[in-house]
PDB file of C-alpha atoms in Angstrom:
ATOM      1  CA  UNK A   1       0.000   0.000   0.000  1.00  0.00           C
ATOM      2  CA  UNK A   2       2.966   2.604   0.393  1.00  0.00           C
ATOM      3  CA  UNK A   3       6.796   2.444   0.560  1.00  0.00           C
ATOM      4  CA  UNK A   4       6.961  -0.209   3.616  1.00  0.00           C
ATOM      5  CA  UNK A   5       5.524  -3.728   3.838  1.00  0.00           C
ATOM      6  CA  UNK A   6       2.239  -4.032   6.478  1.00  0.00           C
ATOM      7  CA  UNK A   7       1.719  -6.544   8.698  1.00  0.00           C
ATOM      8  CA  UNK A   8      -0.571  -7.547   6.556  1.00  0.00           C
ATOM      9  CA  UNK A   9       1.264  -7.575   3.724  1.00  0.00           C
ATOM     10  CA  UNK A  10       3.800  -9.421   5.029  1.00  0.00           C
ATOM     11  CA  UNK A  11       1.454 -12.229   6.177  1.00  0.00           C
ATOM     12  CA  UNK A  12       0.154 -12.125   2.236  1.00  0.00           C
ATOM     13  CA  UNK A  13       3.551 -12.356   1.264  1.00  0.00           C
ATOM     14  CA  UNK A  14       4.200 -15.862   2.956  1.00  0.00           C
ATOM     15  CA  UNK A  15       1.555 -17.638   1.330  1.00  0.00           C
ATOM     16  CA  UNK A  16       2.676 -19.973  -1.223  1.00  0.00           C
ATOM     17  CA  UNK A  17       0.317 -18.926  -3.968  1.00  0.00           C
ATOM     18  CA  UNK A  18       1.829 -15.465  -4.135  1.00  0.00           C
ATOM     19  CA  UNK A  19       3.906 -15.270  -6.893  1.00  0.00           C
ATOM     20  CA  UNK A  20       4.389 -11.921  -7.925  1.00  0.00           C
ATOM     21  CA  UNK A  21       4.396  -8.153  -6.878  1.00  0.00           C
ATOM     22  CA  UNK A  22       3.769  -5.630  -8.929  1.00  0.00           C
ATOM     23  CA  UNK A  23       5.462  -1.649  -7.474  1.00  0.00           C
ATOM     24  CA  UNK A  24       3.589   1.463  -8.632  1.00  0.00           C
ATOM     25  CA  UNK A  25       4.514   5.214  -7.312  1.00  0.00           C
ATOM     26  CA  UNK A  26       2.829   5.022  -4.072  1.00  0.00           C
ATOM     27  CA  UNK A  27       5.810   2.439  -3.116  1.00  0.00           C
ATOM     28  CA  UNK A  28       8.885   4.468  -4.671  1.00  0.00           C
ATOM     29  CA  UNK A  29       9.914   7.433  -2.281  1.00  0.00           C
ATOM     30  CA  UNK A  30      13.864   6.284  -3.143  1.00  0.00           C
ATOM     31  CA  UNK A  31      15.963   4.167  -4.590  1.00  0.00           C
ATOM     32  CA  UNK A  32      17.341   2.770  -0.907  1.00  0.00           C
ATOM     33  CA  UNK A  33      14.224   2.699   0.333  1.00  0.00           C
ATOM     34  CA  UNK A  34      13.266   0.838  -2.794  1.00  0.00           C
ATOM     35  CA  UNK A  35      15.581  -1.722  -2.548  1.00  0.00           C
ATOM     36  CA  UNK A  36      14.832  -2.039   0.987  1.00  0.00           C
ATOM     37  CA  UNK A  37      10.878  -2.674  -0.035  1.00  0.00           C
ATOM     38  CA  UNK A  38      11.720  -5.185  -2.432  1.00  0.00           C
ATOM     39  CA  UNK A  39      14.245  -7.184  -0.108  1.00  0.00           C
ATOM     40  CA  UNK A  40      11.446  -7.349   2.624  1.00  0.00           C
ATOM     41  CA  UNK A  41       9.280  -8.395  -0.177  1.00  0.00           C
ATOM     42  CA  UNK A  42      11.582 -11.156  -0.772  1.00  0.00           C
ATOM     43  CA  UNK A  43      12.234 -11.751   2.524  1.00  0.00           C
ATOM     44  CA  UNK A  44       8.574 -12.427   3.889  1.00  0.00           C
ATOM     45  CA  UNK A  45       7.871 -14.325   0.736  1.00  0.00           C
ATOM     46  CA  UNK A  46       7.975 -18.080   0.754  1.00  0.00           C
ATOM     47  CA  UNK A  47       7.701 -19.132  -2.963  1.00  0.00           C
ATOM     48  CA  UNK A  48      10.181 -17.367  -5.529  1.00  0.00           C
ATOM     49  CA  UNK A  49       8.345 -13.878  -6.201  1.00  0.00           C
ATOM     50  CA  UNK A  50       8.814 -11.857  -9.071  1.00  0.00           C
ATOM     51  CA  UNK A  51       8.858  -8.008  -8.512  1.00  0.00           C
ATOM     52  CA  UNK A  52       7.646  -6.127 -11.049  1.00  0.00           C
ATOM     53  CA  UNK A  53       7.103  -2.527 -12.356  1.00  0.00           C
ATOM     54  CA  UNK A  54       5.480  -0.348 -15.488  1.00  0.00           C
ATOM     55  CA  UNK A  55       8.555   1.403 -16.441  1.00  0.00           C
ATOM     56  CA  UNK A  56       8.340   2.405 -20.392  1.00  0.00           C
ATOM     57  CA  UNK A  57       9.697   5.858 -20.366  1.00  0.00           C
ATOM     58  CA  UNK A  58       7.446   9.009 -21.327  1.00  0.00           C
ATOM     59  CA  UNK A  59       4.786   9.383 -19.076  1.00  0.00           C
ATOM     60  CA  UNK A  60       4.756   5.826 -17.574  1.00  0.00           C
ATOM     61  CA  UNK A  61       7.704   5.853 -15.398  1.00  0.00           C
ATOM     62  CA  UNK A  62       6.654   4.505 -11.987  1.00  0.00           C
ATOM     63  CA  UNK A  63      10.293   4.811 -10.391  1.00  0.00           C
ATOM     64  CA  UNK A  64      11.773   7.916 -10.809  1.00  0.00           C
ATOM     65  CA  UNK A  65      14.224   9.831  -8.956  1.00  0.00           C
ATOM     66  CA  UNK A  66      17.455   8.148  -9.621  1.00  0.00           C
ATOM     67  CA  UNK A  67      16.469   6.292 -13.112  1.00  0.00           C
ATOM     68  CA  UNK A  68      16.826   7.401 -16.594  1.00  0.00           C
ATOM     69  CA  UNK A  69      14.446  10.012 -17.680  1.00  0.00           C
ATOM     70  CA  UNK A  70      13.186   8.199 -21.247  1.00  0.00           C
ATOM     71  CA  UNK A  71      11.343   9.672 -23.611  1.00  0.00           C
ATOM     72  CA  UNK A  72       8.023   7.983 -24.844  1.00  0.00           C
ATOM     73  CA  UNK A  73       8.348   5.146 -27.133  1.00  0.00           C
ATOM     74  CA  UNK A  74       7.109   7.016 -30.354  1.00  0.00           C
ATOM     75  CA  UNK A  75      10.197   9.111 -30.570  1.00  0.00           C
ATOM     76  CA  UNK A  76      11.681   5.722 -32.309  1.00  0.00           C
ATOM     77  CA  UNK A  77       8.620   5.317 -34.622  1.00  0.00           C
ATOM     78  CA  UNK A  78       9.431   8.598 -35.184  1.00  0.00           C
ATOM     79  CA  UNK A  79      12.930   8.669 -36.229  1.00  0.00           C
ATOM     80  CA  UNK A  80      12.215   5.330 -38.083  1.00  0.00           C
ATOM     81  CA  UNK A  81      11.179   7.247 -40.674  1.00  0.00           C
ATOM     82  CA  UNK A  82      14.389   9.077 -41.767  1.00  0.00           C
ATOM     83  CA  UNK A  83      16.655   6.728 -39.998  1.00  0.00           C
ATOM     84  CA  UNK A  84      15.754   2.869 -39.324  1.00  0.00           C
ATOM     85  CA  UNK A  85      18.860   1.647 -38.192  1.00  0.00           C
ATOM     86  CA  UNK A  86      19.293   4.452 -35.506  1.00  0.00           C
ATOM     87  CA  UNK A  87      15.858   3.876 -34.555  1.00  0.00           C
ATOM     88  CA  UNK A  88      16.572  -0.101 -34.094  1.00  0.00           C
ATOM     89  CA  UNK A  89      19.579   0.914 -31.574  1.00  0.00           C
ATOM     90  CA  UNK A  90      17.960   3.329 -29.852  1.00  0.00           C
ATOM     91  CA  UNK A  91      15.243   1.266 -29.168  1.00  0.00           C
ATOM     92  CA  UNK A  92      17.284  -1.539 -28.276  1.00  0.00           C
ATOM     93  CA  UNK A  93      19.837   1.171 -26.322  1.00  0.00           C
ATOM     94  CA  UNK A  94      15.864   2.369 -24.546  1.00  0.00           C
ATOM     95  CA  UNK A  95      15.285  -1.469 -22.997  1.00  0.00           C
ATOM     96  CA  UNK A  96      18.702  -1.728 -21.923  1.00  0.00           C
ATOM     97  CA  UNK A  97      18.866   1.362 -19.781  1.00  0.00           C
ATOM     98  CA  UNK A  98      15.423   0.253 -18.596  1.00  0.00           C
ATOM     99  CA  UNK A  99      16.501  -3.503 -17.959  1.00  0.00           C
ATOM    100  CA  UNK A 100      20.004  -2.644 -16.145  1.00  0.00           C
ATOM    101  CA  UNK A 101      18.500   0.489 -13.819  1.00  0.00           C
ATOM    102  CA  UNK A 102      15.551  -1.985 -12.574  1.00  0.00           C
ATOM    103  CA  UNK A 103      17.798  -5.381 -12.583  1.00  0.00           C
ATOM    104  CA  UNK A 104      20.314  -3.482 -10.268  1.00  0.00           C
ATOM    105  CA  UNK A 105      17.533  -2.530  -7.645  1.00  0.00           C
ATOM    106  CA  UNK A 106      15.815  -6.019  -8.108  1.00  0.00           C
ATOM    107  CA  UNK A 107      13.074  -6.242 -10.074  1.00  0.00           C
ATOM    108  CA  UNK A 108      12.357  -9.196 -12.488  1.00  0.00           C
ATOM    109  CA  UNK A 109      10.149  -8.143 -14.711  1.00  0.00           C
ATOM    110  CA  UNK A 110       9.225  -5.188 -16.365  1.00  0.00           C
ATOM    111  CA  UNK A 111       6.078  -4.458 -18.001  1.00  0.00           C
ATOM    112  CA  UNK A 112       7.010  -2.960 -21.259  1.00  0.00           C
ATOM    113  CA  UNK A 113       7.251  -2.721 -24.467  1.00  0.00           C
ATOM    114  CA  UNK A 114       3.808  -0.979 -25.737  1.00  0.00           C
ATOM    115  CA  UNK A 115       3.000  -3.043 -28.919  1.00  0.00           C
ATOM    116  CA  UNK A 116      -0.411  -1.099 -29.677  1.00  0.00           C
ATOM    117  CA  UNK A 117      -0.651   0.324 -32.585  1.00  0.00           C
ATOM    118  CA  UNK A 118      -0.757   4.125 -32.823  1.00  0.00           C
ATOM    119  CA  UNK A 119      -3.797   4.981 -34.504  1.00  0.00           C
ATOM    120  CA  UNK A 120      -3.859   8.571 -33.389  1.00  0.00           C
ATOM    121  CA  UNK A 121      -7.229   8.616 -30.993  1.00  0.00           C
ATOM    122  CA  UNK A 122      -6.454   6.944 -28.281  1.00  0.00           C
ATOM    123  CA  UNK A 123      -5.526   9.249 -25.377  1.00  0.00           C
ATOM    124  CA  UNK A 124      -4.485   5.887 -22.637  1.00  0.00           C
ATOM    125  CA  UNK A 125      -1.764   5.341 -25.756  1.00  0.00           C
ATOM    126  CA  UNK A 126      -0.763   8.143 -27.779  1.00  0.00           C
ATOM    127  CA  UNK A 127       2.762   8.592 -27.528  1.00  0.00           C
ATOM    128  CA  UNK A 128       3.465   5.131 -25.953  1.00  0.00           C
ATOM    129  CA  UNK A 129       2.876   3.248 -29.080  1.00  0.00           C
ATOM    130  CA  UNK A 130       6.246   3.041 -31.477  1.00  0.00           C
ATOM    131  CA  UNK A 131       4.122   3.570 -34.686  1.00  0.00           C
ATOM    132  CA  UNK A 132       0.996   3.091 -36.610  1.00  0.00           C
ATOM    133  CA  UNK A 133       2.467   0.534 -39.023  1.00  0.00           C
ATOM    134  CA  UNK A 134       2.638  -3.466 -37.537  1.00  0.00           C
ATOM    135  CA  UNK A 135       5.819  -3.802 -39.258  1.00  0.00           C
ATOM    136  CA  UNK A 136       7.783  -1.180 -37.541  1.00  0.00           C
ATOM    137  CA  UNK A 137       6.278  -1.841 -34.464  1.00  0.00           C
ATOM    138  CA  UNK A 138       7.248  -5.242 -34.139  1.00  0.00           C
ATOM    139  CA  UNK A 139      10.655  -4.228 -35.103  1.00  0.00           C
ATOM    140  CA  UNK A 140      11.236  -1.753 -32.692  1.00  0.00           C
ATOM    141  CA  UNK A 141       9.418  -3.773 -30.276  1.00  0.00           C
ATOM    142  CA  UNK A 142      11.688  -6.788 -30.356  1.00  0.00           C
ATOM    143  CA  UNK A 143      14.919  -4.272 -30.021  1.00  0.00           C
ATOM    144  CA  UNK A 144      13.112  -2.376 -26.745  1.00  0.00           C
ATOM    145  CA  UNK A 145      12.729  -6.303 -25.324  1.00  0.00           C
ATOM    146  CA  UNK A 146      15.965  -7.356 -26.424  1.00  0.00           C
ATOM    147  CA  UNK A 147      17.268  -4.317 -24.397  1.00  0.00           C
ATOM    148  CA  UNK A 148      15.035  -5.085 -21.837  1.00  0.00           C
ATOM    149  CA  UNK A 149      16.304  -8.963 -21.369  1.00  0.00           C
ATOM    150  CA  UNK A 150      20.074  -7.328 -22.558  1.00  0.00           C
ATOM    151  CA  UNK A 151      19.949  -5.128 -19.211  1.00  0.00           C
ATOM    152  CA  UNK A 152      18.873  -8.123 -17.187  1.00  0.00           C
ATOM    153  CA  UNK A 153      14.716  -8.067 -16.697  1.00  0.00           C
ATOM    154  CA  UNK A 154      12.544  -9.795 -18.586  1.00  0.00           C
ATOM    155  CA  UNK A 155       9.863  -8.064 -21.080  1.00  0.00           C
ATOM    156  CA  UNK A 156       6.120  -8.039 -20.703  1.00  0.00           C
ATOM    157  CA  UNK A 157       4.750  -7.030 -23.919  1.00  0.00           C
ATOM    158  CA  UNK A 158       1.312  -5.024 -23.645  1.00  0.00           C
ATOM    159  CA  UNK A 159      -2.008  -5.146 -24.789  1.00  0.00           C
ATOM    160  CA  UNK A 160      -3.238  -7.446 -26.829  1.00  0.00           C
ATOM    161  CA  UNK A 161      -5.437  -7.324 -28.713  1.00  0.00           C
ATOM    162  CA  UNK A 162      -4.549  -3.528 -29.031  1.00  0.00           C
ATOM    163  CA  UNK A 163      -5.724  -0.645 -27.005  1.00  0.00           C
ATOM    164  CA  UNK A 164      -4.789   2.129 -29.609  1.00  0.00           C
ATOM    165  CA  UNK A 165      -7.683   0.974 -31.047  1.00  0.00           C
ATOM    166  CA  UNK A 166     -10.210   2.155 -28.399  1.00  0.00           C
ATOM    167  CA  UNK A 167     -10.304   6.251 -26.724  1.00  0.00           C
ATOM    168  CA  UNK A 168     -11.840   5.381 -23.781  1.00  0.00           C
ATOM    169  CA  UNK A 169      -8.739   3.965 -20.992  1.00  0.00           C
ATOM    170  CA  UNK A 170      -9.520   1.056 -19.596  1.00  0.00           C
ATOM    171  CA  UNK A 171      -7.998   1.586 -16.501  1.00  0.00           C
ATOM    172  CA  UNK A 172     -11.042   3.762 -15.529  1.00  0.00           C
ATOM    173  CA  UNK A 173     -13.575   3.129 -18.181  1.00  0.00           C
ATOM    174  CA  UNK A 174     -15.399  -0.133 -20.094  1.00  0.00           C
ATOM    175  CA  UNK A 175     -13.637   0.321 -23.138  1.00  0.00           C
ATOM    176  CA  UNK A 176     -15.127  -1.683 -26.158  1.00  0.00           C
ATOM    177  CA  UNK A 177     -13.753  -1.764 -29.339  1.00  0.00           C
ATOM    178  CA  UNK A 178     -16.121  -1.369 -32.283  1.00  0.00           C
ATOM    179  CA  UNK A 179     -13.684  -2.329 -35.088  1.00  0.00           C
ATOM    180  CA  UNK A 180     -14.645  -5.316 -37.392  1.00  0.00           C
ATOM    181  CA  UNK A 181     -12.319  -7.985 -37.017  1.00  0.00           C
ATOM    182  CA  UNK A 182     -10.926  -7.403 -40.588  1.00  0.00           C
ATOM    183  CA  UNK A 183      -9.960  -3.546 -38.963  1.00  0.00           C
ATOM    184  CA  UNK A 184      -9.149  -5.586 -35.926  1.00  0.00           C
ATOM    185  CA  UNK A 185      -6.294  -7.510 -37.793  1.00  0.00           C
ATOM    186  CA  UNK A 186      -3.796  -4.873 -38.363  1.00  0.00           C
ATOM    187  CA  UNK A 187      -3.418  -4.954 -34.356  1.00  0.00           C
TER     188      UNK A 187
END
């Protein structure tokens, strides 16, 4: 619930079927105190827990103070367009940062790359989509996780079957998508 385990929590923590934790900004105050969260969270746990964050770059950065200010992931669909191969390495270059600055503190997995596509309505995307062409983004999307697994995480591609594809955000809203599935393809 904040930067240091509960009681509560750390009874959770212990039961078996607990296999992952997931840290959003209400736990990050530091990096120490960060790596002090997730050792307790290892600690108190009695399976093999995987600590995990949504650290992209651009506006979804849950950690911050101390890690790599990125910029959002469409700066490399971007410069894909004049320059591919720069745009392959700088995504790539992107996940590493990403994968080494979370490795070093602990944290297994990362939830990242955005793999929607960016069909230019979808406010809950925008400029965390790569590009609106499939090709390019799985491209640059299997440098960013090649980075990603490079720096030491593993990559949790997101969201299938494509949120760029909807306006409304699902986090707070039912978001439906009214595409055929012959639109839906593309994504």
């Amino acid at each position: 619930a904040a930067t240091e385990l509960t009681a509560f929590e750390q009874q959770m923590l212990s039961h078996p079927a607990v296999r992952g934790v997931i840290i959003f900004t209400r736990n990050f105050k530091s990096k120490p105190q960060l790596i002090d969260l997730i050792d307790s969270i290892r600690e108190f746990s009695t399976a093999d827990v995987e600590v995990s964050v949504d650290q992209e770059g651009g506006r979804v950065q849950r950690v911050g103070d101390g890690f790599s200010e990125l910029p959002p992931l469409r700066v490399y669909g971007e410069q894909w367009q004049t320059e591919p191969a720069a745009a392959r390495q700088a995504a790539f270059e992107h996940g590493q940062i990403v994968g080494q600055e979370c490795a070093d503190i602990g944290f297994d997995l990362v939830y990242a790359p955005v793999l929607d596509l960016d069909w230019g309505f979808s406010e809950v995307i925008g400029d965390r989509a790569f590009h609106p062409d499939p090709q390019v983004v799985g491209v640059l999307g299997a440098q960013m996780m090649a980075g990603l697994h490079a720096g030491g995480v593993s990559a949790v591609a997101k969201h299938f079957p494509g949120h760029g594809g909807v306006v409304a955000d699902s986090h707070h809203e039912h978001a439906i998508d009214q595409r055929s599935l012959v639109e839906l393809a593309a994504d």
